[in-house]
Amino acid sequence: MESPSPASPTAGHIRLTSHPGQGTATGALALNWGAADPQVRGPVVGTTANRSQRNVIGTHSGSYGVYRALAVAAGNLVRGHRADLTNTAPTDIVGPYPQWLDARKMVSIDPWGASVQSVFAEQLAMGYDIRPTIAVTKAHIHLPEIKQALAFQRLAVDGRVLLEDASATVTKVAVEPVWWLPGVAARFKVSEAELRRALFEETGGMYPELVTRSDLEVFLPPIGGQTLYVFGDIRDLADPKVTLTARVHDECNGSDVFGSDICTCRPYLTHAIEECIRGAQAGGVGLIAYSRKEGRALGEVTKFLVYNARKRQLGGDSADKYFLRTECVAGVQDMRFQELMPDVLHWLGIRKIHRLVSMSNDKYDAITGSGIEVGERVPIPDALIPADAKVEMEAKIAAGYFTEGLVPTDVELALVKGRGLE
Ligand SMILES: [Zn+2]
């Protein structure tokens, strides 16, 4: 059967891979998750160009795959375009580390995803459409908070980590999720069949192979990935003797980018960056791991609905009803599920975080539960908490957030009030 022409993508028949024998009949390379030798492990092939090569469910770049579909539908992108990977190799080599070989420790990232250009050069030359799922590059970042830290002499220019123009030098890494379904199911303590069925049904039946192709164990989910910002030498992350300052931060567009004052996300993030720079300057290394999980992975529409519900409820926004209002709208308090978060730390070879810039008990439990030692926990300084964010902060402390101070009582929580809508 011929592929439809790019100008008329709906012409011809659609090839389904939902039945065995059609998708991987010829040409698909075996995937043996957790195998020590990458040649035995095999490359992740999620191409839409040549279906016979596919050995996973789903496609690359998560939700951006839909934009790719639009580009094909509009005739802007030639169907079957293969990426030219010339000069795209990582600026810094990460690993391999022993953690990569523990299939149960690395269930949501392809550890070889950054180095397919070299590790799978032979298969690429044979015509396999293999894409990196991780990219490593260098950057300078300019932040007003860091400029301010220099002005107040909390930080000093050293010409290596922090430059004369107040920019910080970083290695940054973009990571796309690659889920090994048996391992993800085990992490959530459910059966693989239950996980596959829920994924199939809750995506509106978008991926039939989830339920028809149990032989395909790897899924490229249509969700956002992670970005890592490393201050200092990325290889030092794997050395437990080098002091590591780290924050694992979940996306909050309203605060992170636009400075909305209802939460502490940006102030805590920039405080962590300042701590990372200070640590790297003192001979250590710093890491910000940023996950695209907007609004506790509930999305921004739900988040804004909750803001309204909080501020319009009888008595106004108060800390004692903070979690209740989220649960009323979303059905849960939080959908971030930190279970998969430590994978990226293991990918970096991390065994010890000396200074964890986070008060989240969920994150702390996930990190330590995965076998990484945590030393000190660094809270956000009180002076950085916006007035309207007190509601969130006190509610979280009452619910188990790390604090060096007192945990508020129910009566005290009811007295912590936020601003009204007007
Ligand atoms: Zn926030």
CSV table of C-alpha atoms and ligand atoms in Angstrom, one decimal:
chain,number,residue,atom,x,y,z
A,1,MET,CA,0.0,0.0,0.0
A,2,GLU,CA,1.3,3.4,-0.9
A,3,SER,CA,1.6,6.2,1.6
A,4,PRO,CA,-0.9,9.0,1.0
A,5,SER,CA,0.7,12.1,-0.5
A,6,PRO,CA,1.5,14.9,1.9
A,7,ALA,CA,-0.9,17.3,0.1
A,8,SER,CA,-3.9,14.9,0.7
A,9,PRO,CA,-3.1,13.1,4.0
A,10,THR,CA,-6.6,11.7,4.3
A,11,ALA,CA,-6.4,10.0,0.9
A,12,GLY,CA,-5.9,6.2,0.8
A,13,HIS,CA,-6.4,3.9,3.7
A,14,ILE,CA,-5.2,4.4,7.3
A,15,ARG,CA,-3.0,1.6,8.5
A,16,LEU,CA,-3.8,0.4,12.0
A,17,THR,CA,-1.1,-1.2,14.2
A,18,SER,CA,-3.7,-2.4,16.6
A,19,HIS,CA,-3.4,-6.0,15.4
A,20,PRO,CA,-0.3,-8.2,15.8
A,21,GLY,CA,1.6,-8.9,12.6
A,22,GLN,CA,0.9,-5.6,11.0
A,23,GLY,CA,3.1,-3.2,13.0
A,24,THR,CA,6.2,-5.2,13.8
A,25,ALA,CA,5.9,-7.9,11.1
A,26,THR,CA,9.2,-6.9,9.4
A,27,GLY,CA,12.0,-4.7,10.4
A,28,ALA,CA,11.1,-3.8,13.9
A,29,LEU,CA,14.1,-4.0,16.3
A,30,ALA,CA,13.6,-5.8,19.6
A,31,LEU,CA,13.5,-3.8,22.8
A,32,ASN,CA,14.8,-5.5,25.9
A,33,TRP,CA,14.3,-2.9,28.6
A,34,GLY,CA,17.1,-2.8,31.2
A,35,ALA,CA,19.6,-4.8,29.2
A,36,ALA,CA,23.2,-3.7,30.0
A,37,ASP,CA,24.4,-3.7,26.4
A,38,PRO,CA,22.6,-1.0,24.4
A,39,GLN,CA,22.8,-3.2,21.3
A,40,VAL,CA,20.9,-5.9,23.2
A,41,ARG,CA,18.5,-3.3,24.7
A,42,GLY,CA,17.8,-1.9,21.3
A,43,PRO,CA,16.7,1.6,20.2
A,44,VAL,CA,13.3,3.1,20.9
A,45,VAL,CA,11.7,3.6,17.5
A,46,GLY,CA,8.5,5.7,17.5
A,47,THR,CA,8.6,6.8,14.0
A,48,THR,CA,5.4,7.5,12.0
A,49,ALA,CA,7.3,7.5,8.8
A,50,ASN,CA,7.8,3.7,8.5
A,51,ARG,CA,5.3,1.8,10.6
A,52,SER,CA,7.1,-1.5,10.1
A,53,GLN,CA,10.1,-0.1,12.2
A,54,ARG,CA,8.0,0.8,15.2
A,55,ASN,CA,8.6,-1.0,18.4
A,56,VAL,CA,6.7,1.3,20.8
A,57,ILE,CA,3.2,2.6,21.3
A,58,GLY,CA,2.7,6.4,20.7
A,59,THR,CA,5.1,8.8,19.1
A,60,HIS,CA,7.9,11.2,19.9
A,61,SER,CA,7.5,14.7,21.4
A,62,GLY,CA,4.5,14.0,23.5
A,63,SER,CA,1.6,16.3,22.9
A,64,TYR,CA,3.5,18.1,20.2
A,65,GLY,CA,2.8,15.1,18.0
A,66,VAL,CA,-0.6,16.7,17.5
A,67,TYR,CA,1.0,19.8,16.1
A,68,ARG,CA,3.1,17.6,13.8
A,69,ALA,CA,-0.2,16.1,12.6
A,70,LEU,CA,-1.5,19.5,11.9
A,71,ALA,CA,1.6,20.4,9.9
A,72,VAL,CA,1.2,17.3,7.8
A,73,ALA,CA,-2.6,17.9,7.4
A,74,ALA,CA,-1.9,21.5,6.3
A,75,GLY,CA,0.7,20.3,3.8
A,76,ASN,CA,3.6,22.1,5.5
A,77,LEU,CA,5.5,19.0,6.6
A,78,VAL,CA,6.3,16.2,4.3
A,79,ARG,CA,5.1,13.0,5.8
A,80,GLY,CA,7.9,10.8,6.6
A,81,HIS,CA,10.5,13.5,7.1
A,82,ARG,CA,13.6,12.1,8.9
A,83,ALA,CA,15.5,14.3,11.2
A,84,ASP,CA,19.1,15.2,10.1
A,85,LEU,CA,21.0,14.6,13.3
A,86,THR,CA,24.3,16.2,12.1
A,87,ASN,CA,26.0,18.1,15.0
A,88,THR,CA,23.1,17.4,17.4
A,89,ALA,CA,25.1,15.2,19.8
A,90,PRO,CA,25.2,16.2,23.5
A,91,THR,CA,27.6,18.9,24.6
A,92,ASP,CA,28.3,16.9,27.7
A,93,ILE,CA,28.3,13.1,28.0
A,94,VAL,CA,26.1,11.8,30.8
A,95,GLY,CA,26.7,8.2,32.1
A,96,PRO,CA,26.4,5.4,31.6
A,97,TYR,CA,25.8,4.8,35.3
A,98,PRO,CA,25.0,1.6,37.2
A,99,GLN,CA,21.4,2.9,37.8
A,100,TRP,CA,20.7,2.7,34.1
A,101,LEU,CA,20.9,-1.1,34.2
A,102,ASP,CA,18.3,-1.4,36.9
A,103,ALA,CA,15.1,-1.8,34.9
A,104,ARG,CA,13.0,-1.0,37.9
A,105,LYS,CA,14.9,2.3,38.6
A,106,MET,CA,14.6,3.6,35.1
A,107,VAL,CA,11.0,3.2,34.0
A,108,SER,CA,10.0,6.6,32.5
A,109,ILE,CA,13.2,7.7,30.7
A,110,ASP,CA,15.3,6.0,28.0
A,111,PRO,CA,18.8,6.1,29.5
A,112,TRP,CA,20.3,5.9,26.0
A,113,GLY,CA,18.0,8.6,24.7
A,114,ALA,CA,20.7,11.3,24.6
A,115,SER,CA,23.3,9.2,22.7
A,116,VAL,CA,21.3,7.5,19.9
A,117,GLN,CA,23.5,9.4,17.4
A,118,SER,CA,26.5,7.4,18.4
A,119,VAL,CA,25.2,4.3,20.2
A,120,PHE,CA,22.8,3.4,17.4
A,121,ALA,CA,24.8,4.8,14.5
A,122,GLU,CA,24.8,1.5,12.8
A,123,GLN,CA,21.0,1.2,12.9
A,124,LEU,CA,20.6,4.8,11.8
A,125,ALA,CA,22.8,4.1,8.8
A,126,MET,CA,20.7,1.1,8.0
A,127,GLY,CA,17.7,3.4,7.6
A,128,TYR,CA,16.0,3.1,11.0
A,129,ASP,CA,14.3,6.4,12.0
A,130,ILE,CA,15.6,6.7,15.5
A,131,ARG,CA,15.1,9.9,17.4
A,132,PRO,CA,16.9,11.2,20.5
A,133,THR,CA,14.5,11.5,23.4
A,134,ILE,CA,17.1,13.6,25.4
A,135,ALA,CA,19.1,16.6,24.2
A,136,VAL,CA,22.0,18.2,26.1
A,137,THR,CA,23.2,21.7,25.4
A,138,LYS,CA,24.8,24.8,27.0
A,139,ALA,CA,23.3,28.2,27.8
A,140,HIS,CA,23.6,31.4,29.7
A,141,ILE,CA,20.6,32.4,31.8
A,142,HIS,CA,19.7,35.9,32.8
A,143,LEU,CA,17.3,36.4,35.7
A,144,PRO,CA,16.4,39.6,37.5
A,145,GLU,CA,16.5,37.9,40.9
A,146,ILE,CA,20.1,36.8,40.3
A,147,LYS,CA,20.9,40.4,39.3
A,148,GLN,CA,19.4,41.5,42.5
A,149,ALA,CA,21.4,38.9,44.5
A,150,LEU,CA,24.5,40.4,43.0
A,151,ALA,CA,23.4,44.0,43.8
A,152,PHE,CA,22.7,43.0,47.4
A,153,GLN,CA,26.1,41.1,47.4
A,154,ARG,CA,24.5,37.8,48.3
A,155,LEU,CA,26.3,36.5,45.2
A,156,ALA,CA,29.5,37.5,43.5
A,157,VAL,CA,30.8,37.2,39.9
A,158,ASP,CA,33.4,34.5,39.6
A,159,GLY,CA,33.7,34.4,35.8
A,160,ARG,CA,32.9,30.7,35.6
A,161,VAL,CA,29.4,30.0,37.1
A,162,LEU,CA,28.3,33.7,37.2
A,163,LEU,CA,29.6,36.1,34.6
A,164,GLU,CA,30.3,39.8,34.6
A,165,ASP,CA,26.9,40.5,32.8
A,166,ALA,CA,25.1,38.7,35.7
A,167,SER,CA,24.3,35.7,33.5
A,168,ALA,CA,24.8,32.2,34.9
A,169,THR,CA,26.4,29.5,32.8
A,170,VAL,CA,24.5,26.2,32.6
A,171,THR,CA,24.3,22.9,30.9
A,172,LYS,CA,20.6,22.2,30.1
A,173,VAL,CA,18.9,19.0,29.2
A,174,ALA,CA,15.5,18.4,27.7
A,175,VAL,CA,14.0,15.0,28.5
A,176,GLU,CA,11.0,13.3,26.9
A,177,PRO,CA,9.1,10.6,28.7
A,178,VAL,CA,9.6,7.0,27.6
A,179,TRP,CA,7.5,4.7,29.7
A,180,TRP,CA,8.3,1.0,30.2
A,181,LEU,CA,4.8,-0.1,31.1
A,182,PRO,CA,5.6,-3.1,33.3
A,183,GLY,CA,7.9,-0.9,35.4
A,184,VAL,CA,5.5,2.1,35.5
A,185,ALA,CA,2.7,-0.3,36.7
A,186,ALA,CA,4.9,-1.7,39.4
A,187,ARG,CA,5.8,1.8,40.6
A,188,PHE,CA,2.1,2.6,41.0
A,189,LYS,CA,1.4,-0.9,42.5
A,190,VAL,CA,-1.2,-1.8,39.9
A,191,SER,CA,-1.2,-4.6,37.3
A,192,GLU,CA,0.1,-3.8,33.8
A,193,ALA,CA,-3.3,-4.7,32.4
A,194,GLU,CA,-5.0,-2.3,34.7
A,195,LEU,CA,-2.5,0.5,33.7
A,196,ARG,CA,-2.9,-0.2,30.0
A,197,ARG,CA,-6.7,-0.2,30.2
A,198,ALA,CA,-6.8,3.1,32.2
A,199,LEU,CA,-4.4,4.8,29.8
A,200,PHE,CA,-6.5,3.5,26.8
A,201,GLU,CA,-9.8,4.6,28.2
A,202,GLU,CA,-8.7,8.0,29.7
A,203,THR,CA,-7.2,9.1,26.4
A,204,GLY,CA,-10.5,8.4,24.7
A,205,GLY,CA,-9.2,5.3,23.0
A,206,MET,CA,-6.3,7.2,21.4
A,207,TYR,CA,-3.8,4.3,21.6
A,208,PRO,CA,-5.5,1.0,20.7
A,209,GLU,CA,-2.2,-0.8,21.0
A,210,LEU,CA,-2.3,-0.3,24.7
A,211,VAL,CA,-4.9,-3.0,24.9
A,212,THR,CA,-4.2,-5.0,21.7
A,213,ARG,CA,-0.5,-5.2,21.7
A,214,SER,CA,0.8,-6.6,25.0
A,215,ASP,CA,4.1,-7.4,23.1
A,216,LEU,CA,4.8,-3.7,22.9
A,217,GLU,CA,6.0,-2.8,26.4
A,218,VAL,CA,7.1,0.8,25.8
A,219,PHE,CA,4.8,3.8,25.5
A,220,LEU,CA,5.7,7.4,24.5
A,221,PRO,CA,3.0,9.2,26.4
A,222,PRO,CA,1.5,12.5,25.1
A,223,ILE,CA,2.6,14.5,28.1
A,224,GLY,CA,5.1,17.2,28.8
A,225,GLY,CA,8.7,16.3,29.6
A,226,GLN,CA,11.3,17.6,31.9
A,227,THR,CA,14.1,20.2,31.6
A,228,LEU,CA,17.3,20.1,33.7
A,229,TYR,CA,19.5,23.1,34.5
A,230,VAL,CA,22.9,22.2,35.8
A,231,PHE,CA,25.2,24.7,37.4
A,232,GLY,CA,28.8,23.4,37.5
A,233,ASP,CA,30.0,20.2,35.9
A,234,ILE,CA,27.2,17.8,35.1
A,235,ARG,CA,29.5,14.8,35.8
A,236,ASP,CA,29.9,15.9,39.4
A,237,LEU,CA,26.2,15.1,40.0
A,238,ALA,CA,27.2,11.4,40.1
A,239,ASP,CA,29.9,12.0,42.7
A,240,PRO,CA,28.4,11.9,46.2
A,241,LYS,CA,31.5,13.6,47.6
A,242,VAL,CA,30.7,16.8,45.6
A,243,THR,CA,28.0,18.9,47.4
A,244,LEU,CA,24.8,18.8,45.4
A,245,THR,CA,22.2,21.5,45.8
A,246,ALA,CA,19.0,20.5,44.0
A,247,ARG,CA,15.4,21.5,43.5
A,248,VAL,CA,12.8,19.4,41.7
A,249,HIS,CA,10.2,21.9,40.5
A,250,ASP,CA,6.8,21.3,39.0
A,251,GLU,CA,5.7,23.8,36.3
A,252,CYS,CA,3.5,26.8,37.4
A,253,ASN,CA,3.2,29.1,34.4
A,254,GLY,CA,1.3,31.8,36.3
A,255,SER,CA,4.0,32.3,38.8
A,256,ASP,CA,7.1,30.9,37.1
A,257,VAL,CA,6.7,33.1,34.0
A,258,PHE,CA,4.2,35.8,34.8
A,259,GLY,CA,4.9,36.5,38.5
A,260,SER,CA,1.3,35.8,39.8
A,261,ASP,CA,1.4,36.1,43.6
A,262,ILE,CA,-1.0,33.5,44.7
A,263,CYS,CA,1.7,30.9,45.2
A,264,THR,CA,5.4,30.6,45.9
A,265,CYS,CA,6.6,28.9,42.8
A,266,ARG,CA,8.8,31.5,41.1
A,267,PRO,CA,10.3,32.9,44.4
A,268,TYR,CA,11.1,29.3,45.5
A,269,LEU,CA,12.5,28.5,42.0
A,270,THR,CA,14.7,31.6,41.8
A,271,HIS,CA,15.8,31.1,45.4
A,272,ALA,CA,16.9,27.6,44.5
A,273,ILE,CA,18.8,28.9,41.4
A,274,GLU,CA,20.6,31.3,43.7
A,275,GLU,CA,21.5,28.4,46.1
A,276,CYS,CA,22.6,26.3,43.1
A,277,ILE,CA,24.9,29.1,41.9
A,278,ARG,CA,26.3,29.6,45.4
A,279,GLY,CA,26.9,25.9,45.8
A,280,ALA,CA,28.6,25.6,42.4
A,281,GLN,CA,30.9,28.5,43.1
A,282,ALA,CA,31.9,26.8,46.4
A,283,GLY,CA,33.1,23.7,44.5
A,284,GLY,CA,29.8,21.9,44.4
A,285,VAL,CA,27.2,21.4,41.7
A,286,GLY,CA,23.6,22.6,41.4
A,287,LEU,CA,20.6,21.1,39.7
A,288,ILE,CA,17.1,22.3,38.9
A,289,ALA,CA,14.8,19.6,37.5
A,290,TYR,CA,11.8,21.2,36.0
A,291,SER,CA,8.8,19.0,35.2
A,292,ARG,CA,6.0,20.1,32.9
A,293,LYS,CA,3.1,19.2,35.2
A,294,GLU,CA,1.1,22.5,35.1
A,295,GLY,CA,-1.3,23.0,38.1
A,296,ARG,CA,-0.4,19.8,39.9
A,297,ALA,CA,-0.8,18.1,36.6
A,298,LEU,CA,-4.5,19.1,36.5
A,299,GLY,CA,-3.9,21.8,33.9
A,300,GLU,CA,-4.3,25.6,34.0
A,301,VAL,CA,-8.1,25.7,33.4
A,302,THR,CA,-8.7,23.5,36.4
A,303,LYS,CA,-6.2,25.6,38.4
A,304,PHE,CA,-8.0,28.9,37.6
A,305,LEU,CA,-11.4,27.4,38.3
A,306,VAL,CA,-10.1,26.5,41.8
A,307,TYR,CA,-8.8,30.0,42.3
A,308,ASN,CA,-12.3,31.4,41.7
A,309,ALA,CA,-13.9,28.7,43.9
A,310,ARG,CA,-11.4,29.5,46.7
A,311,LYS,CA,-11.9,33.2,46.6
A,312,ARG,CA,-15.7,33.1,46.2
A,313,GLN,CA,-16.5,30.6,48.9
A,314,LEU,CA,-18.3,31.7,52.1
A,315,GLY,CA,-15.7,33.4,54.3
A,316,GLY,CA,-13.3,33.9,51.4
A,317,ASP,CA,-10.0,32.2,50.6
A,318,SER,CA,-8.7,30.5,53.7
A,319,ALA,CA,-6.0,27.9,54.4
A,320,ASP,CA,-8.2,25.4,56.1
A,321,LYS,CA,-10.2,24.9,52.9
A,322,TYR,CA,-7.3,25.1,50.5
A,323,PHE,CA,-7.2,21.4,49.5
A,324,LEU,CA,-10.9,20.9,49.8
A,325,ARG,CA,-11.6,23.4,46.9
A,326,THR,CA,-9.1,21.6,44.6
A,327,GLU,CA,-10.7,18.3,45.4
A,328,CYS,CA,-14.2,19.6,44.7
A,329,VAL,CA,-13.2,20.7,41.2
A,330,ALA,CA,-10.7,18.1,40.2
A,331,GLY,CA,-11.7,15.1,42.3
A,332,VAL,CA,-8.2,14.9,43.8
A,333,GLN,CA,-6.0,17.3,45.6
A,334,ASP,CA,-3.0,16.6,43.4
A,335,MET,CA,-2.2,14.6,40.2
A,336,ARG,CA,1.5,15.1,40.1
A,337,PHE,CA,2.4,11.6,41.4
A,338,GLN,CA,6.1,12.0,42.3
A,339,GLU,CA,6.6,8.2,41.8
A,340,LEU,CA,8.3,8.7,38.4
A,341,MET,CA,10.2,11.9,39.3
A,342,PRO,CA,13.3,10.3,40.7
A,343,ASP,CA,14.1,8.5,37.4
A,344,VAL,CA,15.8,11.6,36.0
A,345,LEU,CA,18.0,11.8,39.2
A,346,HIS,CA,19.1,8.2,38.7
A,347,TRP,CA,19.8,9.0,35.0
A,348,LEU,CA,22.2,11.7,36.2
A,349,GLY,CA,23.8,9.1,38.5
A,350,ILE,CA,22.8,11.0,41.6
A,351,ARG,CA,23.2,9.0,44.9
A,352,LYS,CA,23.1,11.9,47.4
A,353,ILE,CA,21.4,15.3,47.4
A,354,HIS,CA,23.2,17.3,50.1
A,355,ARG,CA,20.9,20.3,50.0
A,356,LEU,CA,17.3,19.7,48.7
A,357,VAL,CA,15.6,23.1,48.1
A,358,SER,CA,12.1,21.8,48.6
A,359,MET,CA,9.7,21.5,51.5
A,360,SER,CA,7.5,18.9,49.7
A,361,ASN,CA,7.1,15.7,51.7
A,362,ASP,CA,5.8,13.9,48.5
A,363,LYS,CA,9.0,14.8,46.7
A,364,TYR,CA,11.2,14.0,49.7
A,365,ASP,CA,9.6,10.6,50.2
A,366,ALA,CA,9.8,9.7,46.5
A,367,ILE,CA,13.5,10.7,46.3
A,368,THR,CA,14.6,8.9,49.5
A,369,GLY,CA,12.3,6.0,48.8
A,370,SER,CA,14.1,5.4,45.5
A,371,GLY,CA,17.4,5.1,47.3
A,372,ILE,CA,18.9,8.6,47.1
A,373,GLU,CA,20.1,10.0,50.3
A,374,VAL,CA,19.0,13.5,51.2
A,375,GLY,CA,20.9,15.7,53.6
A,376,GLU,CA,19.6,19.2,54.5
A,377,ARG,CA,16.2,20.4,53.4
A,378,VAL,CA,16.2,24.1,52.5
A,379,PRO,CA,12.9,26.0,53.0
A,380,ILE,CA,11.8,29.1,51.2
A,381,PRO,CA,12.8,32.2,53.2
A,382,ASP,CA,9.7,33.8,54.8
A,383,ALA,CA,10.5,37.1,53.1
A,384,LEU,CA,10.1,35.5,49.7
A,385,ILE,CA,6.5,34.3,50.3
A,386,PRO,CA,4.0,36.7,48.7
A,387,ALA,CA,1.1,37.8,51.0
A,388,ASP,CA,-1.5,36.1,48.9
A,389,ALA,CA,0.5,32.8,48.9
A,390,LYS,CA,0.3,32.4,52.7
A,391,VAL,CA,-3.0,30.4,52.3
A,392,GLU,CA,-1.2,27.8,50.2
A,393,MET,CA,1.9,27.7,52.3
A,394,GLU,CA,0.1,27.3,55.6
A,395,ALA,CA,-2.3,24.7,54.2
A,396,LYS,CA,0.7,22.7,52.9
A,397,ILE,CA,2.6,22.9,56.1
A,398,ALA,CA,-0.5,21.6,58.0
A,399,ALA,CA,-0.7,18.7,55.5
A,400,GLY,CA,2.9,17.6,56.1
A,401,TYR,CA,5.2,20.0,54.3
A,402,PHE,CA,8.6,20.3,55.8
A,403,THR,CA,8.9,23.2,58.2
A,404,GLU,CA,11.4,24.4,60.8
A,405,GLY,CA,8.6,26.3,62.6
A,406,LEU,CA,5.3,25.3,64.2
A,407,VAL,CA,2.6,23.4,62.3
A,408,PRO,CA,-0.6,25.5,62.4
A,409,THR,CA,-3.7,24.1,64.1
A,410,ASP,CA,-7.1,23.9,62.4
A,411,VAL,CA,-8.2,27.1,64.2
A,412,GLU,CA,-5.0,28.9,63.1
A,413,LEU,CA,-5.5,27.7,59.5
A,414,ALA,CA,-9.0,29.2,59.3
A,415,LEU,CA,-7.5,32.5,60.2
A,416,VAL,CA,-5.0,32.5,57.3
A,417,LYS,CA,-6.9,34.5,54.6
A,418,GLY,CA,-6.2,35.3,51.0
A,419,ARG,CA,-7.2,38.3,48.9
A,420,GLY,CA,-10.6,38.6,47.3
A,421,LEU,CA,-11.2,38.7,43.6
A,422,GLU,CA,-11.9,42.4,43.3
B,1,ZN,ZN,2.4,28.2,41.6
